Amino acid sequence: MQLTDQELREKLLYICRQFRIPGELILYRPIPNGHINTAYYTALYDGKEVRQYLVQKVNWYVFREPISMMRNIDLITRHIMSKERTLERRRRLHFHHTVEGNNYLILGEGKDQEFWRLYNYVENSVSFETADGREDVLRVSGKAFGKFLCQLRDFDASLLVESIPHFHDTRYRLESFFRVVEEDALGRVKDAEREIALIRENRGFGCSLCEQIDRGELPIRVTHNDTKTNNVLFDRDTMDPLVIIDLDTCMPGLACYDFGDTVRFAACTAAEDEPDPTKMKLDLRLFRAYAEGYLGAVRDVLTPAEIESLAVGAAVITLELSSRFLGDYLIGDKYFRIDYPEHNLVRARAQLALFEDMMLHMGDMQRIIRELSTRES
Ligand code: GN1
Ligand code: MG
């Protein structure tokens, strides 16, 4: 249900109060990024200071156990903070608590229930929706996600609940995809014959990392699982990485999916939903910058097999996401937020174009990784 401006204002203020935030709501606006949750920037003035927050509604269709997810996030942020030398507030993801002591708030009844949370807005920070050709954005992101992996190395993964079961289980994702194709509930398969055939041809490749897990060749670690560059906040002046956000899907996983998802999102020549797939290519210069940052942080932590899997991870995660976007289009766009009716189909086409280009350049990616991983640190 669409709220009027006044209703939204009142609702946000009510939520802030539930999280014990005093003062007058002087500014609020929606934050457009992300395809799943809904976020608002808010600023409140308590007569002395202006304080800024992010107020976010979690998508309950996607995250079936949001309370467990918030517990995961709490455990992970505590663990990371225990390793940080600086306790600078800006470098912390800080979720506020309600009077009842919860780091979330449930509003409404029955099927209209909403799940809200509120956290600090990191001042003087910037994030990047695309790297816009900037090697520094990729290098610093690589360094930040590499450090994140290292910090969680000794975190007990059994404490975490899988916030989305089978999240990057590509074999399972592809099985679900072909089931949806088979059902063709909305008669949309005809719009995507070429794309479906391409996914089918590459199904074996898509499952290759799962097979390596089965054979015990790749270790399961605690990973971020959504490593887009817009999930790193940089200091606006120094470009220092301040904090990694969006820990919703932090779960046991493979390092190469984390590595690969930034490559997919940012080491390329067009936006994730570029309508002209011919514009979508892998950018090896940006790939190198990311790999340099990432390997600089994890070179001595990853096993040789993991290092060998990084470039494959980029292609597999791109194929996986193509199948997720296309699968969602086929069932009527229930999962990813869309801006226009064919949006998920357009996203899938752009991602498949990128996947094809990654496969063409697999040898180049492998060569860069080998070169950088043997370099003296
Ligand atoms: C979703 O909403 P956002 O941007 O944080 C999705 C990721 C996809 C991404 C594609 C929970 O993330 O898996 O890679 O869109 N998150 C979930 O942009 O499914
Ligand atoms: Mg996310």
mmCIF file of C-alpha atoms in Angstrom, residues 9-275:
data_model
loop_
_atom_site.group_PDB
_atom_site.id
_atom_site.type_symbol
_atom_site.label_atom_id
_atom_site.label_comp_id
_atom_site.label_asym_id
_atom_site.label_seq_id
_atom_site.Cartn_x
_atom_site.Cartn_y
_atom_site.Cartn_z
ATOM 1 C CA ARG A 9 6.564 10.855 7.806
ATOM 2 C CA GLU A 10 4.407 9.801 10.745
ATOM 3 C CA LYS A 11 5.327 6.171 10.310
ATOM 4 C CA LEU A 12 9.062 6.859 10.196
ATOM 5 C CA LEU A 13 8.826 9.069 13.255
ATOM 6 C CA TYR A 14 6.843 6.382 15.082
ATOM 7 C CA ILE A 15 9.509 3.802 14.204
ATOM 8 C CA CYS A 16 12.302 6.111 15.377
ATOM 9 C CA ARG A 17 10.495 6.547 18.690
ATOM 10 C CA GLN A 18 10.160 2.782 19.104
ATOM 11 C CA PHE A 19 13.931 2.626 18.752
ATOM 12 C CA ARG A 20 14.183 5.319 21.445
ATOM 13 C CA ILE A 21 15.374 8.076 19.119
ATOM 14 C CA PRO A 22 14.302 11.496 20.429
ATOM 15 C CA GLY A 23 13.868 14.743 18.516
ATOM 16 C CA GLU A 24 12.051 16.188 15.570
ATOM 17 C CA LEU A 25 12.163 14.467 12.180
ATOM 18 C CA ILE A 26 13.679 17.166 10.001
ATOM 19 C CA LEU A 27 14.545 15.191 6.878
ATOM 20 C CA TYR A 28 13.652 11.848 5.336
ATOM 21 C CA ARG A 29 13.942 10.317 1.912
ATOM 22 C CA PRO A 30 13.846 6.867 0.350
ATOM 23 C CA ILE A 31 17.192 5.267 -0.491
ATOM 24 C CA PRO A 32 16.747 3.738 -3.913
ATOM 25 C CA ASN A 33 19.486 1.067 -3.972
ATOM 26 C CA GLY A 34 18.938 -2.636 -3.366
ATOM 27 C CA HIS A 35 16.379 -4.902 -4.966
ATOM 28 C CA ILE A 36 14.961 -6.480 -1.846
ATOM 29 C CA ASN A 37 14.586 -4.330 1.281
ATOM 30 C CA THR A 38 13.163 -0.810 1.493
ATOM 31 C CA ALA A 39 15.289 1.855 3.162
ATOM 32 C CA TYR A 40 14.857 5.463 4.234
ATOM 33 C CA TYR A 41 17.356 8.054 5.280
ATOM 34 C CA THR A 42 16.168 10.042 8.299
ATOM 35 C CA ALA A 43 17.601 12.972 10.232
ATOM 36 C CA LEU A 44 16.325 14.048 13.649
ATOM 37 C CA TYR A 45 17.124 17.179 15.618
ATOM 38 C CA ASP A 46 16.955 16.958 19.389
ATOM 39 C CA GLY A 47 17.527 20.659 20.078
ATOM 40 C CA LYS A 48 21.308 20.217 20.246
ATOM 41 C CA GLU A 49 22.405 17.908 17.464
ATOM 42 C CA VAL A 50 21.213 16.477 14.184
ATOM 43 C CA ARG A 51 21.484 12.689 14.153
ATOM 44 C CA GLN A 52 21.135 10.616 11.021
ATOM 45 C CA TYR A 53 19.824 7.072 10.657
ATOM 46 C CA LEU A 54 18.834 4.467 8.133
ATOM 47 C CA VAL A 55 15.423 2.974 8.737
ATOM 48 C CA GLN A 56 14.858 -0.198 6.821
ATOM 49 C CA LYS A 57 11.949 -2.533 6.172
ATOM 50 C CA VAL A 58 13.161 -6.085 5.670
ATOM 51 C CA ASN A 59 11.513 -8.052 2.887
ATOM 52 C CA TRP A 60 9.784 -10.852 4.734
ATOM 53 C CA TYR A 61 9.048 -12.807 1.551
ATOM 54 C CA VAL A 62 12.795 -13.107 0.951
ATOM 55 C CA PHE A 63 14.047 -13.387 4.516
ATOM 56 C CA ARG A 64 11.778 -15.938 6.142
ATOM 57 C CA GLU A 65 13.502 -15.814 9.535
ATOM 58 C CA PRO A 66 14.410 -12.179 10.058
ATOM 59 C CA ILE A 67 14.859 -12.477 13.818
ATOM 60 C CA SER A 68 17.538 -15.149 13.351
ATOM 61 C CA MET A 69 19.073 -13.026 10.621
ATOM 62 C CA MET A 70 19.350 -10.073 13.016
ATOM 63 C CA ARG A 71 20.997 -12.381 15.515
ATOM 64 C CA ASN A 72 23.520 -13.437 12.859
ATOM 65 C CA ILE A 73 24.301 -9.801 12.134
ATOM 66 C CA ASP A 74 24.731 -9.023 15.801
ATOM 67 C CA LEU A 75 27.173 -11.910 16.290
ATOM 68 C CA ILE A 76 29.151 -11.033 13.185
ATOM 69 C CA THR A 77 29.457 -7.327 13.938
ATOM 70 C CA ARG A 78 30.556 -8.103 17.489
ATOM 71 C CA HIS A 79 33.186 -10.489 16.196
ATOM 72 C CA ILE A 80 34.508 -7.965 13.707
ATOM 73 C CA MET A 81 34.589 -5.202 16.297
ATOM 74 C CA SER A 82 36.612 -7.406 18.621
ATOM 75 C CA LYS A 83 39.311 -7.427 15.925
ATOM 76 C CA GLU A 84 39.318 -3.761 15.005
ATOM 77 C CA ARG A 85 42.022 -1.616 16.494
ATOM 78 C CA THR A 86 39.893 1.471 16.289
ATOM 79 C CA LEU A 87 36.551 1.799 17.956
ATOM 80 C CA GLU A 88 35.689 4.778 15.814
ATOM 81 C CA ARG A 89 31.907 4.886 15.751
ATOM 82 C CA ARG A 90 31.787 5.471 12.019
ATOM 83 C CA ARG A 91 33.389 2.103 11.385
ATOM 84 C CA ARG A 92 30.663 0.243 13.156
ATOM 85 C CA LEU A 93 27.381 -1.030 11.906
ATOM 86 C CA HIS A 94 25.246 -0.192 14.897
ATOM 87 C CA PHE A 95 21.667 -1.404 15.098
ATOM 88 C CA HIS A 96 19.545 0.361 17.689
ATOM 89 C CA HIS A 97 17.395 -1.489 20.185
ATOM 90 C CA THR A 98 13.770 -1.006 21.142
ATOM 91 C CA VAL A 99 12.539 -0.612 24.711
ATOM 92 C CA GLU A 100 12.045 -4.380 24.763
ATOM 93 C CA GLY A 101 15.712 -4.789 23.916
ATOM 94 C CA ASN A 102 15.252 -6.048 20.341
ATOM 95 C CA ASN A 103 17.335 -4.894 17.389
ATOM 96 C CA TYR A 104 14.182 -5.029 15.273
ATOM 97 C CA LEU A 105 10.572 -3.940 15.441
ATOM 98 C CA ILE A 106 7.549 -5.838 14.232
ATOM 99 C CA LEU A 107 4.607 -3.694 13.168
ATOM 100 C CA GLY A 108 1.092 -4.758 12.222
ATOM 101 C CA GLU A 109 -0.778 -8.020 12.437
ATOM 102 C CA GLY A 110 -1.081 -11.269 10.509
ATOM 103 C CA LYS A 111 -0.114 -11.142 6.867
ATOM 104 C CA ASP A 112 0.398 -7.364 7.047
ATOM 105 C CA GLN A 113 3.196 -7.670 9.577
ATOM 106 C CA GLU A 114 6.277 -5.634 8.790
ATOM 107 C CA PHE A 115 9.816 -6.110 10.048
ATOM 108 C CA TRP A 116 11.797 -2.921 10.649
ATOM 109 C CA ARG A 117 15.280 -2.079 11.873
ATOM 110 C CA LEU A 118 17.209 1.124 12.409
ATOM 111 C CA TYR A 119 20.935 1.778 12.239
ATOM 112 C CA ASN A 120 23.466 4.530 12.190
ATOM 113 C CA TYR A 121 24.026 6.484 9.012
ATOM 114 C CA VAL A 122 27.779 6.604 8.422
ATOM 115 C CA GLU A 123 28.754 10.241 8.123
ATOM 116 C CA ASN A 124 30.977 11.570 5.383
ATOM 117 C CA SER A 125 30.848 8.264 3.599
ATOM 118 C CA VAL A 126 30.230 7.349 0.009
ATOM 119 C CA SER A 127 29.394 4.108 -1.803
ATOM 120 C CA PHE A 128 29.475 3.261 -5.494
ATOM 121 C CA GLU A 129 26.590 1.920 -7.535
ATOM 122 C CA THR A 130 29.036 1.223 -10.355
ATOM 123 C CA ALA A 131 32.785 1.593 -10.276
ATOM 124 C CA ASP A 132 32.464 4.006 -13.205
ATOM 125 C CA GLY A 133 35.802 2.877 -14.578
ATOM 126 C CA ARG A 134 37.599 3.708 -11.317
ATOM 127 C CA GLU A 135 40.327 1.255 -10.433
ATOM 128 C CA ASP A 136 40.634 2.690 -6.927
ATOM 129 C CA VAL A 137 37.020 1.768 -6.119
ATOM 130 C CA LEU A 138 37.738 -1.819 -7.079
ATOM 131 C CA ARG A 139 41.116 -2.044 -5.419
ATOM 132 C CA VAL A 140 39.771 -0.705 -2.121
ATOM 133 C CA SER A 141 36.659 -2.902 -2.318
ATOM 134 C CA GLY A 142 38.897 -5.919 -2.871
ATOM 135 C CA LYS A 143 40.964 -4.999 0.122
ATOM 136 C CA ALA A 144 37.849 -4.491 2.256
ATOM 137 C CA PHE A 145 36.138 -7.759 1.303
ATOM 138 C CA GLY A 146 39.423 -9.619 1.649
ATOM 139 C CA LYS A 147 39.880 -8.239 5.137
ATOM 140 C CA PHE A 148 36.276 -9.138 5.958
ATOM 141 C CA LEU A 149 36.978 -12.760 5.030
ATOM 142 C CA CYS A 150 40.123 -12.784 7.169
ATOM 143 C CA GLN A 151 38.325 -11.284 10.152
ATOM 144 C CA LEU A 152 35.690 -13.998 10.021
ATOM 145 C CA ARG A 153 38.196 -16.791 9.647
ATOM 146 C CA ASP A 154 37.904 -17.868 13.254
ATOM 147 C CA PHE A 155 34.185 -17.200 13.585
ATOM 148 C CA ASP A 156 32.213 -20.300 14.520
ATOM 149 C CA ALA A 157 29.969 -20.817 11.490
ATOM 150 C CA SER A 158 27.693 -23.185 13.399
ATOM 151 C CA LEU A 159 26.357 -20.150 15.292
ATOM 152 C CA LEU A 160 24.777 -18.791 12.130
ATOM 153 C CA VAL A 161 21.325 -19.576 10.820
ATOM 154 C CA GLU A 162 21.192 -19.679 7.022
ATOM 155 C CA SER A 163 19.147 -16.542 6.357
ATOM 156 C CA ILE A 164 18.270 -17.881 2.890
ATOM 157 C CA PRO A 165 18.791 -21.624 2.557
ATOM 158 C CA HIS A 166 20.723 -22.669 -0.592
ATOM 159 C CA PHE A 167 21.549 -19.021 -1.279
ATOM 160 C CA HIS A 168 24.624 -19.637 -3.452
ATOM 161 C CA ASP A 169 24.047 -23.311 -4.039
ATOM 162 C CA THR A 170 24.271 -22.986 -7.801
ATOM 163 C CA ARG A 171 23.216 -26.560 -8.480
ATOM 164 C CA TYR A 172 20.044 -26.052 -6.442
ATOM 165 C CA ARG A 173 19.468 -22.657 -8.085
ATOM 166 C CA LEU A 174 19.697 -24.169 -11.555
ATOM 167 C CA GLU A 175 17.404 -27.054 -10.626
ATOM 168 C CA SER A 176 14.818 -24.561 -9.368
ATOM 169 C CA PHE A 177 15.253 -22.505 -12.506
ATOM 170 C CA PHE A 178 14.589 -25.409 -14.869
ATOM 171 C CA ARG A 179 11.565 -26.419 -12.802
ATOM 172 C CA VAL A 180 10.149 -22.949 -13.295
ATOM 173 C CA VAL A 181 10.884 -23.172 -17.033
ATOM 174 C CA GLU A 182 9.110 -26.517 -17.153
ATOM 175 C CA GLU A 183 6.029 -25.085 -15.426
ATOM 176 C CA ASP A 184 5.974 -21.886 -17.485
ATOM 177 C CA ALA A 185 3.112 -20.652 -15.312
ATOM 178 C CA LEU A 186 2.697 -17.325 -17.111
ATOM 179 C CA GLY A 187 3.596 -18.359 -20.651
ATOM 180 C CA ARG A 188 6.713 -16.188 -20.557
ATOM 181 C CA VAL A 189 9.211 -18.865 -21.596
ATOM 182 C CA LYS A 190 8.684 -17.863 -25.230
ATOM 183 C CA ASP A 191 10.263 -14.436 -24.456
ATOM 184 C CA ALA A 192 13.507 -16.020 -23.359
ATOM 185 C CA GLU A 193 14.224 -19.114 -25.469
ATOM 186 C CA ARG A 194 17.789 -18.065 -26.323
ATOM 187 C CA GLU A 195 18.616 -17.193 -22.725
ATOM 188 C CA ILE A 196 17.189 -20.453 -21.397
ATOM 189 C CA ALA A 197 19.189 -22.434 -23.981
ATOM 190 C CA LEU A 198 22.365 -20.628 -22.953
ATOM 191 C CA ILE A 199 21.800 -21.432 -19.281
ATOM 192 C CA ARG A 200 21.071 -25.054 -20.218
ATOM 193 C CA GLU A 201 24.308 -25.354 -22.225
ATOM 194 C CA ASN A 202 26.291 -24.077 -19.260
ATOM 195 C CA ARG A 203 24.517 -25.996 -16.530
ATOM 196 C CA GLY A 204 27.426 -28.397 -16.062
ATOM 197 C CA PHE A 205 29.884 -25.550 -15.684
ATOM 198 C CA GLY A 206 27.510 -23.829 -13.236
ATOM 199 C CA CYS A 207 27.562 -26.919 -11.005
ATOM 200 C CA SER A 208 31.336 -27.309 -11.074
ATOM 201 C CA LEU A 209 31.996 -25.463 -7.807
ATOM 202 C CA CYS A 210 29.328 -27.481 -5.995
ATOM 203 C CA GLU A 211 31.075 -30.615 -7.232
ATOM 204 C CA GLN A 212 34.364 -29.317 -5.882
ATOM 205 C CA ILE A 213 32.683 -28.796 -2.499
ATOM 206 C CA ASP A 214 31.366 -32.372 -2.632
ATOM 207 C CA ARG A 215 34.862 -33.656 -3.328
ATOM 208 C CA GLY A 216 36.176 -31.671 -0.363
ATOM 209 C CA GLU A 217 38.391 -29.514 -2.563
ATOM 210 C CA LEU A 218 37.023 -26.133 -1.520
ATOM 211 C CA PRO A 219 36.639 -25.120 2.129
ATOM 212 C CA ILE A 220 33.428 -23.559 3.377
ATOM 213 C CA ARG A 221 34.061 -20.249 5.108
ATOM 214 C CA VAL A 222 31.903 -17.523 6.570
ATOM 215 C CA THR A 223 31.358 -15.214 3.624
ATOM 216 C CA HIS A 224 29.401 -12.064 2.863
ATOM 217 C CA ASN A 225 27.557 -13.366 -0.197
ATOM 218 C CA ASP A 226 26.468 -9.998 -1.597
ATOM 219 C CA THR A 227 29.728 -8.220 -2.309
ATOM 220 C CA LYS A 228 28.560 -5.445 -4.581
ATOM 221 C CA THR A 229 30.633 -2.273 -4.393
ATOM 222 C CA ASN A 230 27.618 -0.467 -2.970
ATOM 223 C CA ASN A 231 27.988 -2.591 0.139
ATOM 224 C CA VAL A 232 31.311 -0.957 1.035
ATOM 225 C CA LEU A 233 31.213 2.501 2.585
ATOM 226 C CA PHE A 234 34.270 4.591 1.788
ATOM 227 C CA ASP A 235 35.485 7.732 3.517
ATOM 228 C CA ARG A 236 34.439 10.540 1.173
ATOM 229 C CA ASP A 237 37.762 12.361 1.525
ATOM 230 C CA THR A 238 40.372 9.646 1.837
ATOM 231 C CA MET A 239 38.642 6.709 0.061
ATOM 232 C CA ASP A 240 39.492 4.539 3.064
ATOM 233 C CA PRO A 241 37.076 1.622 3.425
ATOM 234 C CA LEU A 242 35.067 2.365 6.572
ATOM 235 C CA VAL A 243 32.599 -0.446 6.977
ATOM 236 C CA ILE A 244 31.013 -3.278 5.051
ATOM 237 C CA ILE A 245 27.247 -3.165 5.144
ATOM 238 C CA ASP A 246 24.357 -5.466 4.237
ATOM 239 C CA LEU A 247 25.269 -8.480 6.331
ATOM 240 C CA ASP A 248 21.866 -10.076 5.680
ATOM 241 C CA THR A 249 23.285 -12.960 3.714
ATOM 242 C CA CYS A 250 26.465 -13.466 5.703
ATOM 243 C CA MET A 251 26.568 -17.246 5.957
ATOM 244 C CA PRO A 252 28.779 -20.218 5.302
ATOM 245 C CA GLY A 253 29.905 -20.077 1.662
ATOM 246 C CA LEU A 254 32.768 -20.030 -0.810
ATOM 247 C CA ALA A 255 35.407 -17.306 -1.056
ATOM 248 C CA CYS A 256 35.182 -17.383 -4.850
ATOM 249 C CA TYR A 257 31.524 -16.326 -4.829
ATOM 250 C CA ASP A 258 32.427 -13.255 -2.776
ATOM 251 C CA PHE A 259 35.321 -12.520 -5.062
ATOM 252 C CA GLY A 260 33.199 -13.184 -8.119
ATOM 253 C CA ASP A 261 30.197 -11.089 -7.183
ATOM 254 C CA THR A 262 32.149 -7.837 -7.085
ATOM 255 C CA VAL A 263 33.671 -8.691 -10.447
ATOM 256 C CA ARG A 264 30.190 -9.323 -11.811
ATOM 257 C CA PHE A 265 28.815 -6.084 -10.443
ATOM 258 C CA ALA A 266 31.640 -3.659 -10.973
ATOM 259 C CA ALA A 267 34.500 -4.984 -13.132
ATOM 260 C CA CYS A 268 32.387 -4.603 -16.230
ATOM 261 C CA THR A 269 31.449 -1.993 -18.784
ATOM 262 C CA ALA A 270 27.757 -1.437 -18.027
ATOM 263 C CA ALA A 271 25.148 -1.426 -15.279
ATOM 264 C CA GLU A 272 23.642 -4.668 -14.002
ATOM 265 C CA ASP A 273 20.440 -3.906 -15.899
ATOM 266 C CA GLU A 274 21.896 -2.397 -19.073
ATOM 267 C CA PRO A 275 19.149 -2.695 -21.713
#
